[in-house]
Amino acid sequence: MPGTILTTPNPTTCVPSRAARELGLNRAEFELAVQLGRIRTVRDEGGNGRRVERAEIDRIRAEDGFPDTLRTRVRLVTTTGAAALMDISPGRFARLARLGLLVPVRFYLNRYRVVVWQYLAEEAEQFAARDVNTHLLKGRTPETLRSQVAAGVDLRPRNWRGRHLGFLLRDAEGDPWARAGALASLLPPDEVVAATESPAERARLERLRPVPPRHGAPGTPSADIAEELMTAQDPDEIMWLRADLEQTLAQARAGSQKERPRARSPRPSPASMRRRPGPPVRPQTPEAARERRRLLAWLRGRRARNAVMAAGAGRSDGTRTCLRGT
C-alpha cells in the first residue's frame, strides 16, 4: 500500500552463530569467549540452548579496539607459541606448565596421538610481565622445581580439569542438579555409583552430564586417551570431587523435597461413608417420650385440617381447580 513502511523486527536475543558473525569470531573462538565469561549468554526460553542478548553484542562492539581486542583475549597458543611470546625455550615453558605455573585451557590430539596443550596467549604474556617470575624465565631453574620435574610431576591434565569444571559450573547457574552432573562428569563411574543413592539419581546425572569435547569416534584410541584426560586420576583429586558431589547431591535432594507437592488425602468412597457409624443414640426418659408422642399427634391433626380447608376452597373457586388440572 502507498505510504506503508515494512520493518523487520529487531529481536532482543540472537543465536550463537549469528552473534559470532557479528563479533567477528569463528565458532571455536566464540565458544571459548563464552566459557571465559568474555561474552555473557542467557538461557533460551524455548529450551534450545543458549542465546546472546542484543545489548551484550552492542556492549562488546562499543569497546575500544574492537574486534582486535576481543580476538586477542581468546587467542590460543601451543607450547612453542607461548614460549616465543615469553622469550624462553619450549623446554623451559613445558617445565613451567608441568609444575602448574601456567594452566592450559584446551587440548587436542595430533595425528600421532600426542596430546597438544593450548594456552591463552594473554595469560602467557601476563606471566612473563610479572617481576616475581623473572627468576623462572632466566638462569638456572630452582632445585625444588627441577626435582619435581625429574620425579615426573605433570599437573597439566589436573589443572585443565579444574579449569574445565569451572566452565561447567558457570553454565549450571546455581542449579544443584546441573552442578552435580558437572562434577560427576569428571569422576570415575564407580565413584558416582558410591555417591548416589539410587539408579534413578544416576540416570538423572547421566541426562545432565555435559557433552564432553569430541576427540575422535567413540571407542577409538584417540577417544580413549581423551576420556582418560577428562577423568580424575589422583586420589586426592577424586576425594575432593566426590566430597563436593555428595554435598551438591544433598542440596539437590533437599530442593526436590521442597518442590514436591503434598499428597492429598483420598476422598472417602460412598461405601465407606455408609459404613461410618453415626452419633451415639441417647436413651429417652419416659417424660421425653410422652412429649414426643403429643407433638407428633398435633402435627398429624394440623395436616388433616389443612387438607379439609384446601378441598373446600377448590369447590368454591372453579377457576383455581381448572388451573390446577392443566
Short mmCIF file of N, CA, C and O in Angstrom, two decimals, residues 84-172:
data_model
loop_
_atom_site.label_atom_id
_atom_site.label_comp_id
_atom_site.label_asym_id
_atom_site.label_seq_id
_atom_site.Cartn_x
_atom_site.Cartn_y
_atom_site.Cartn_z
N ALA A 84 57.59 -18.56 22.60
CA ALA A 84 58.04 -17.42 21.80
C ALA A 84 57.53 -16.11 22.39
O ALA A 84 58.25 -15.10 22.39
N LEU A 85 56.28 -16.09 22.87
CA LEU A 85 55.76 -14.87 23.47
C LEU A 85 56.50 -14.50 24.74
O LEU A 85 56.67 -13.31 25.05
N MET A 86 56.97 -15.50 25.48
CA MET A 86 57.65 -15.26 26.75
C MET A 86 59.16 -15.16 26.59
O MET A 86 59.88 -14.95 27.58
N ASP A 87 59.65 -15.36 25.37
CA ASP A 87 61.07 -15.28 25.07
C ASP A 87 61.88 -16.29 25.88
O ASP A 87 62.93 -15.98 26.45
N ILE A 88 61.38 -17.52 25.92
CA ILE A 88 62.07 -18.62 26.57
C ILE A 88 62.03 -19.82 25.64
O ILE A 88 61.34 -19.81 24.61
N SER A 89 62.77 -20.87 26.00
CA SER A 89 62.77 -22.07 25.17
C SER A 89 61.50 -22.88 25.41
O SER A 89 60.91 -22.82 26.49
N PRO A 90 61.05 -23.65 24.41
CA PRO A 90 59.88 -24.50 24.62
C PRO A 90 60.06 -25.48 25.77
O PRO A 90 59.10 -25.80 26.48
N GLY A 91 61.29 -25.98 25.98
CA GLY A 91 61.52 -26.91 27.07
C GLY A 91 61.28 -26.26 28.42
O GLY A 91 60.69 -26.87 29.32
N ARG A 92 61.74 -25.02 28.58
CA ARG A 92 61.52 -24.33 29.86
C ARG A 92 60.03 -24.06 30.08
O ARG A 92 59.52 -24.21 31.18
N PHE A 93 59.34 -23.67 29.01
CA PHE A 93 57.91 -23.43 29.17
C PHE A 93 57.19 -24.72 29.55
O PHE A 93 56.29 -24.72 30.40
N ALA A 94 57.58 -25.84 28.92
CA ALA A 94 56.93 -27.11 29.25
C ALA A 94 57.15 -27.46 30.71
O ALA A 94 56.24 -27.98 31.38
N ARG A 95 58.33 -27.19 31.25
CA ARG A 95 58.58 -27.47 32.66
C ARG A 95 57.70 -26.61 33.55
O ARG A 95 57.15 -27.08 34.56
N LEU A 96 57.55 -25.34 33.20
CA LEU A 96 56.69 -24.46 33.99
C LEU A 96 55.24 -24.92 33.95
O LEU A 96 54.53 -24.87 34.97
N ALA A 97 54.81 -25.39 32.79
CA ALA A 97 53.43 -25.85 32.68
C ALA A 97 53.23 -27.16 33.42
O ALA A 97 52.18 -27.39 34.04
N ARG A 98 54.21 -28.05 33.39
CA ARG A 98 54.11 -29.30 34.12
C ARG A 98 53.97 -29.06 35.63
O ARG A 98 53.27 -29.80 36.32
N LEU A 99 54.62 -28.02 36.11
CA LEU A 99 54.57 -27.70 37.54
C LEU A 99 53.32 -26.91 37.91
O LEU A 99 53.15 -26.54 39.06
N GLY A 100 52.45 -26.63 36.95
CA GLY A 100 51.19 -25.95 37.24
C GLY A 100 51.27 -24.45 37.30
O GLY A 100 50.31 -23.80 37.74
N LEU A 101 52.39 -23.87 36.84
CA LEU A 101 52.52 -22.42 36.89
C LEU A 101 51.75 -21.75 35.75
O LEU A 101 51.43 -20.57 35.84
N LEU A 102 51.48 -22.47 34.69
CA LEU A 102 50.63 -22.00 33.60
C LEU A 102 49.61 -23.10 33.32
O LEU A 102 49.96 -24.27 33.21
N VAL A 103 48.35 -22.70 33.22
CA VAL A 103 47.25 -23.67 33.14
C VAL A 103 46.74 -23.72 31.71
O VAL A 103 46.37 -22.68 31.14
N PRO A 104 46.69 -24.90 31.11
CA PRO A 104 46.14 -25.00 29.75
C PRO A 104 44.63 -24.79 29.76
O PRO A 104 43.95 -25.05 30.76
N VAL A 105 44.12 -24.31 28.64
CA VAL A 105 42.69 -24.06 28.52
C VAL A 105 42.01 -25.06 27.60
O VAL A 105 40.81 -25.29 27.72
N ARG A 106 42.80 -25.70 26.73
CA ARG A 106 42.26 -26.71 25.82
C ARG A 106 43.38 -27.69 25.44
O ARG A 106 44.56 -27.43 25.72
N PHE A 107 42.98 -28.78 24.79
CA PHE A 107 43.97 -29.71 24.27
C PHE A 107 43.38 -30.39 23.04
O PHE A 107 42.15 -30.42 22.83
N TYR A 108 44.24 -30.97 22.24
CA TYR A 108 43.81 -31.80 21.13
C TYR A 108 44.88 -32.85 20.89
O TYR A 108 46.01 -32.74 21.39
N LEU A 109 44.55 -33.86 20.12
CA LEU A 109 45.49 -34.93 19.80
C LEU A 109 45.89 -34.80 18.33
O LEU A 109 45.02 -34.69 17.45
N ASN A 110 47.20 -34.78 18.10
CA ASN A 110 47.66 -34.68 16.72
C ASN A 110 47.58 -36.04 16.03
O ASN A 110 47.08 -37.02 16.59
N ARG A 111 48.08 -36.12 14.83
CA ARG A 111 47.93 -37.35 14.05
C ARG A 111 48.75 -38.50 14.64
O ARG A 111 48.51 -39.67 14.31
N TYR A 112 49.70 -38.18 15.53
CA TYR A 112 50.48 -39.23 16.19
C TYR A 112 49.90 -39.56 17.57
O TYR A 112 50.53 -40.26 18.34
N ARG A 113 48.71 -39.05 17.84
CA ARG A 113 48.01 -39.26 19.12
C ARG A 113 48.81 -38.72 20.29
O ARG A 113 48.79 -39.27 21.40
N VAL A 114 49.48 -37.64 20.05
CA VAL A 114 50.21 -36.93 21.10
C VAL A 114 49.35 -35.76 21.56
O VAL A 114 48.79 -35.03 20.73
N VAL A 115 49.24 -35.61 22.88
CA VAL A 115 48.41 -34.54 23.43
C VAL A 115 49.12 -33.20 23.24
O VAL A 115 50.29 -33.03 23.64
N VAL A 116 48.43 -32.28 22.62
CA VAL A 116 48.95 -30.93 22.40
C VAL A 116 48.12 -29.98 23.26
O VAL A 116 46.92 -29.82 23.04
N TRP A 117 48.77 -29.38 24.24
CA TRP A 117 48.06 -28.45 25.14
C TRP A 117 48.08 -27.06 24.56
O TRP A 117 49.05 -26.63 23.94
N GLN A 118 46.98 -26.34 24.78
CA GLN A 118 46.84 -24.96 24.30
C GLN A 118 46.63 -24.03 25.49
O GLN A 118 45.92 -24.36 26.46
N TYR A 119 47.22 -22.85 25.39
CA TYR A 119 47.20 -21.86 26.46
C TYR A 119 46.70 -20.53 25.91
O TYR A 119 46.79 -20.27 24.71
N LEU A 120 46.20 -19.72 26.80
CA LEU A 120 45.80 -18.37 26.41
C LEU A 120 47.04 -17.52 26.22
O LEU A 120 47.88 -17.42 27.13
N ALA A 121 47.18 -16.90 25.04
CA ALA A 121 48.33 -16.04 24.79
C ALA A 121 48.37 -14.88 25.78
O ALA A 121 49.45 -14.46 26.21
N GLU A 122 47.19 -14.39 26.15
CA GLU A 122 47.13 -13.27 27.09
C GLU A 122 47.72 -13.65 28.44
O GLU A 122 48.46 -12.87 29.05
N GLU A 123 47.45 -14.86 28.91
CA GLU A 123 47.98 -15.29 30.20
C GLU A 123 49.49 -15.53 30.13
O GLU A 123 50.21 -15.24 31.11
N ALA A 124 49.99 -16.04 29.02
CA ALA A 124 51.44 -16.23 28.88
C ALA A 124 52.18 -14.89 28.93
O ALA A 124 53.24 -14.76 29.57
N GLU A 125 51.63 -13.89 28.25
CA GLU A 125 52.26 -12.57 28.27
C GLU A 125 52.18 -11.95 29.66
O GLU A 125 53.15 -11.30 30.11
N GLN A 126 51.08 -12.12 30.34
CA GLN A 126 50.97 -11.58 31.69
C GLN A 126 51.94 -12.26 32.65
O GLN A 126 52.51 -11.60 33.53
N PHE A 127 52.14 -13.57 32.50
CA PHE A 127 53.08 -14.28 33.36
C PHE A 127 54.50 -13.75 33.16
O PHE A 127 55.26 -13.56 34.10
N ALA A 128 54.87 -13.53 31.89
CA ALA A 128 56.22 -13.04 31.62
C ALA A 128 56.42 -11.61 32.07
O ALA A 128 57.55 -11.19 32.35
N ALA A 129 55.35 -10.82 32.16
CA ALA A 129 55.47 -9.41 32.53
C ALA A 129 55.61 -9.20 34.03
O ALA A 129 56.01 -8.10 34.45
N ARG A 130 55.32 -10.20 34.84
CA ARG A 130 55.42 -10.03 36.29
C ARG A 130 56.87 -10.18 36.74
O ARG A 130 57.56 -11.13 36.39
N ASP A 131 57.30 -9.22 37.56
CA ASP A 131 58.68 -9.24 38.04
C ASP A 131 58.97 -10.45 38.92
O ASP A 131 60.11 -10.93 38.97
N VAL A 132 57.96 -10.93 39.63
CA VAL A 132 58.19 -12.06 40.55
C VAL A 132 58.51 -13.33 39.80
O VAL A 132 59.00 -14.31 40.40
N ASN A 133 58.25 -13.38 38.50
CA ASN A 133 58.52 -14.58 37.71
C ASN A 133 59.82 -14.50 36.92
O ASN A 133 60.12 -15.42 36.16
N THR A 134 60.58 -13.44 37.11
CA THR A 134 61.80 -13.27 36.31
C THR A 134 62.78 -14.40 36.55
O THR A 134 63.42 -14.91 35.61
N HIS A 135 62.93 -14.86 37.81
CA HIS A 135 63.89 -15.91 38.12
C HIS A 135 63.49 -17.26 37.52
O HIS A 135 64.31 -18.17 37.41
N LEU A 136 62.21 -17.40 37.12
CA LEU A 136 61.76 -18.64 36.50
C LEU A 136 62.00 -18.63 34.99
O LEU A 136 62.00 -19.69 34.36
N LEU A 137 62.21 -17.44 34.43
CA LEU A 137 62.37 -17.31 32.98
C LEU A 137 63.83 -17.22 32.55
O LEU A 137 64.14 -17.51 31.39
N LYS A 138 64.70 -16.83 33.44
CA LYS A 138 66.11 -16.64 33.09
C LYS A 138 66.98 -17.38 34.11
O LYS A 138 66.62 -17.50 35.28
N GLY A 139 68.10 -17.84 33.63
CA GLY A 139 69.04 -18.52 34.52
C GLY A 139 68.62 -19.96 34.82
O GLY A 139 67.78 -20.56 34.14
N ARG A 140 69.21 -20.49 35.87
CA ARG A 140 69.01 -21.88 36.22
C ARG A 140 67.68 -22.04 36.97
O ARG A 140 67.36 -21.24 37.84
N THR A 141 66.93 -23.08 36.62
CA THR A 141 65.66 -23.35 37.30
C THR A 141 65.94 -23.75 38.73
O THR A 141 66.88 -24.52 39.00
N PRO A 142 65.18 -23.24 39.70
CA PRO A 142 65.41 -23.61 41.10
C PRO A 142 65.40 -25.13 41.30
O PRO A 142 64.68 -25.87 40.62
N GLU A 143 66.22 -25.58 42.27
CA GLU A 143 66.38 -27.01 42.50
C GLU A 143 65.08 -27.69 42.88
O GLU A 143 64.81 -28.83 42.46
N THR A 144 64.25 -27.04 43.67
CA THR A 144 62.98 -27.65 44.08
C THR A 144 62.09 -27.95 42.89
O THR A 144 61.44 -29.00 42.83
N LEU A 145 62.09 -27.05 41.92
CA LEU A 145 61.26 -27.26 40.73
C LEU A 145 61.87 -28.32 39.83
O LEU A 145 61.14 -29.15 39.26
N ARG A 146 63.21 -28.34 39.71
CA ARG A 146 63.84 -29.33 38.86
C ARG A 146 63.66 -30.74 39.41
O ARG A 146 63.47 -31.70 38.65
N SER A 147 63.66 -30.87 40.72
CA SER A 147 63.46 -32.20 41.32
C SER A 147 62.04 -32.70 41.08
O SER A 147 61.82 -33.90 40.87
N GLN A 148 61.08 -31.80 41.11
CA GLN A 148 59.70 -32.21 40.84
C GLN A 148 59.53 -32.67 39.39
O GLN A 148 58.84 -33.65 39.11
N VAL A 149 60.14 -31.94 38.48
CA VAL A 149 60.06 -32.34 37.08
C VAL A 149 60.76 -33.68 36.87
O VAL A 149 60.26 -34.55 36.14
N ALA A 150 61.90 -33.88 37.53
CA ALA A 150 62.61 -35.15 37.41
C ALA A 150 61.80 -36.31 37.98
O ALA A 150 61.92 -37.45 37.52
N ALA A 151 60.95 -36.02 38.98
CA ALA A 151 60.11 -37.06 39.58
C ALA A 151 58.89 -37.39 38.73
O ALA A 151 58.10 -38.28 39.10
N GLY A 152 58.70 -36.68 37.63
CA GLY A 152 57.58 -36.97 36.73
C GLY A 152 56.31 -36.20 37.03
O GLY A 152 55.23 -36.60 36.58
N VAL A 153 56.40 -35.14 37.79
CA VAL A 153 55.21 -34.34 38.09
C VAL A 153 54.70 -33.68 36.83
O VAL A 153 55.46 -33.05 36.08
N ASP A 154 53.40 -33.86 36.58
CA ASP A 154 52.75 -33.23 35.42
C ASP A 154 51.33 -32.85 35.84
O ASP A 154 50.44 -33.69 35.88
N LEU A 155 51.16 -31.58 36.16
CA LEU A 155 49.86 -31.09 36.63
C LEU A 155 48.99 -30.54 35.50
O LEU A 155 47.93 -30.01 35.78
N ARG A 156 49.42 -30.68 34.26
CA ARG A 156 48.63 -30.12 33.18
C ARG A 156 47.24 -30.77 33.05
O ARG A 156 46.24 -30.04 32.95
N PRO A 157 47.11 -32.10 33.07
CA PRO A 157 45.76 -32.68 32.98
C PRO A 157 44.87 -32.27 34.14
O PRO A 157 43.69 -31.93 33.95
N ARG A 158 45.42 -32.31 35.35
CA ARG A 158 44.60 -31.95 36.52
C ARG A 158 44.19 -30.49 36.49
O ARG A 158 43.04 -30.14 36.79
N ASN A 159 45.12 -29.62 36.14
CA ASN A 159 44.78 -28.20 36.07
C ASN A 159 43.75 -27.92 34.97
O ASN A 159 42.88 -27.06 35.13
N TRP A 160 43.88 -28.64 33.85
CA TRP A 160 42.87 -28.47 32.81
C TRP A 160 41.51 -28.90 33.31
O TRP A 160 40.50 -28.23 33.05
N ARG A 161 41.42 -30.03 34.03
CA ARG A 161 40.14 -30.49 34.55
C ARG A 161 39.55 -29.47 35.52
O ARG A 161 38.33 -29.22 35.50
N GLY A 162 40.38 -28.88 36.35
CA GLY A 162 39.87 -27.87 37.27
C GLY A 162 39.33 -26.65 36.54
O GLY A 162 38.28 -26.11 36.91
N ARG A 163 40.02 -26.25 35.50
CA ARG A 163 39.54 -25.09 34.73
C ARG A 163 38.28 -25.44 33.96
O ARG A 163 37.35 -24.64 33.90
N HIS A 164 38.24 -26.64 33.39
CA HIS A 164 37.05 -27.07 32.64
C HIS A 164 35.85 -27.19 33.58
O HIS A 164 34.73 -26.83 33.20
N LEU A 165 36.08 -27.66 34.80
CA LEU A 165 34.98 -27.75 35.76
C LEU A 165 34.43 -26.36 36.08
O LEU A 165 33.23 -26.18 36.25
N GLY A 166 35.30 -25.37 36.15
CA GLY A 166 34.82 -24.01 36.37
C GLY A 166 33.91 -23.54 35.26
O GLY A 166 32.89 -22.88 35.51
N PHE A 167 34.24 -23.89 34.01
CA PHE A 167 33.35 -23.54 32.90
C PHE A 167 31.99 -24.21 33.05
O PHE A 167 30.95 -23.58 32.84
N LEU A 168 31.99 -25.50 33.43
CA LEU A 168 30.74 -26.24 33.54
C LEU A 168 29.88 -25.71 34.68
O LEU A 168 28.65 -25.61 34.55
N LEU A 169 30.51 -25.36 35.80
CA LEU A 169 29.73 -24.85 36.93
C LEU A 169 29.15 -23.47 36.62
O LEU A 169 28.08 -23.13 37.11
N ARG A 170 29.84 -22.70 35.80
CA ARG A 170 29.28 -21.40 35.40
C ARG A 170 28.03 -21.61 34.55
O ARG A 170 27.05 -20.88 34.69
N ASP A 171 28.05 -22.60 33.69
CA ASP A 171 26.87 -22.88 32.87
C ASP A 171 25.71 -23.40 33.71
O ASP A 171 24.54 -23.24 33.33
N ALA A 172 26.01 -24.06 34.84
CA ALA A 172 24.95 -24.61 35.69
C ALA A 172 24.09 -23.53 36.31
O ALA A 172 22.92 -23.77 36.64
#
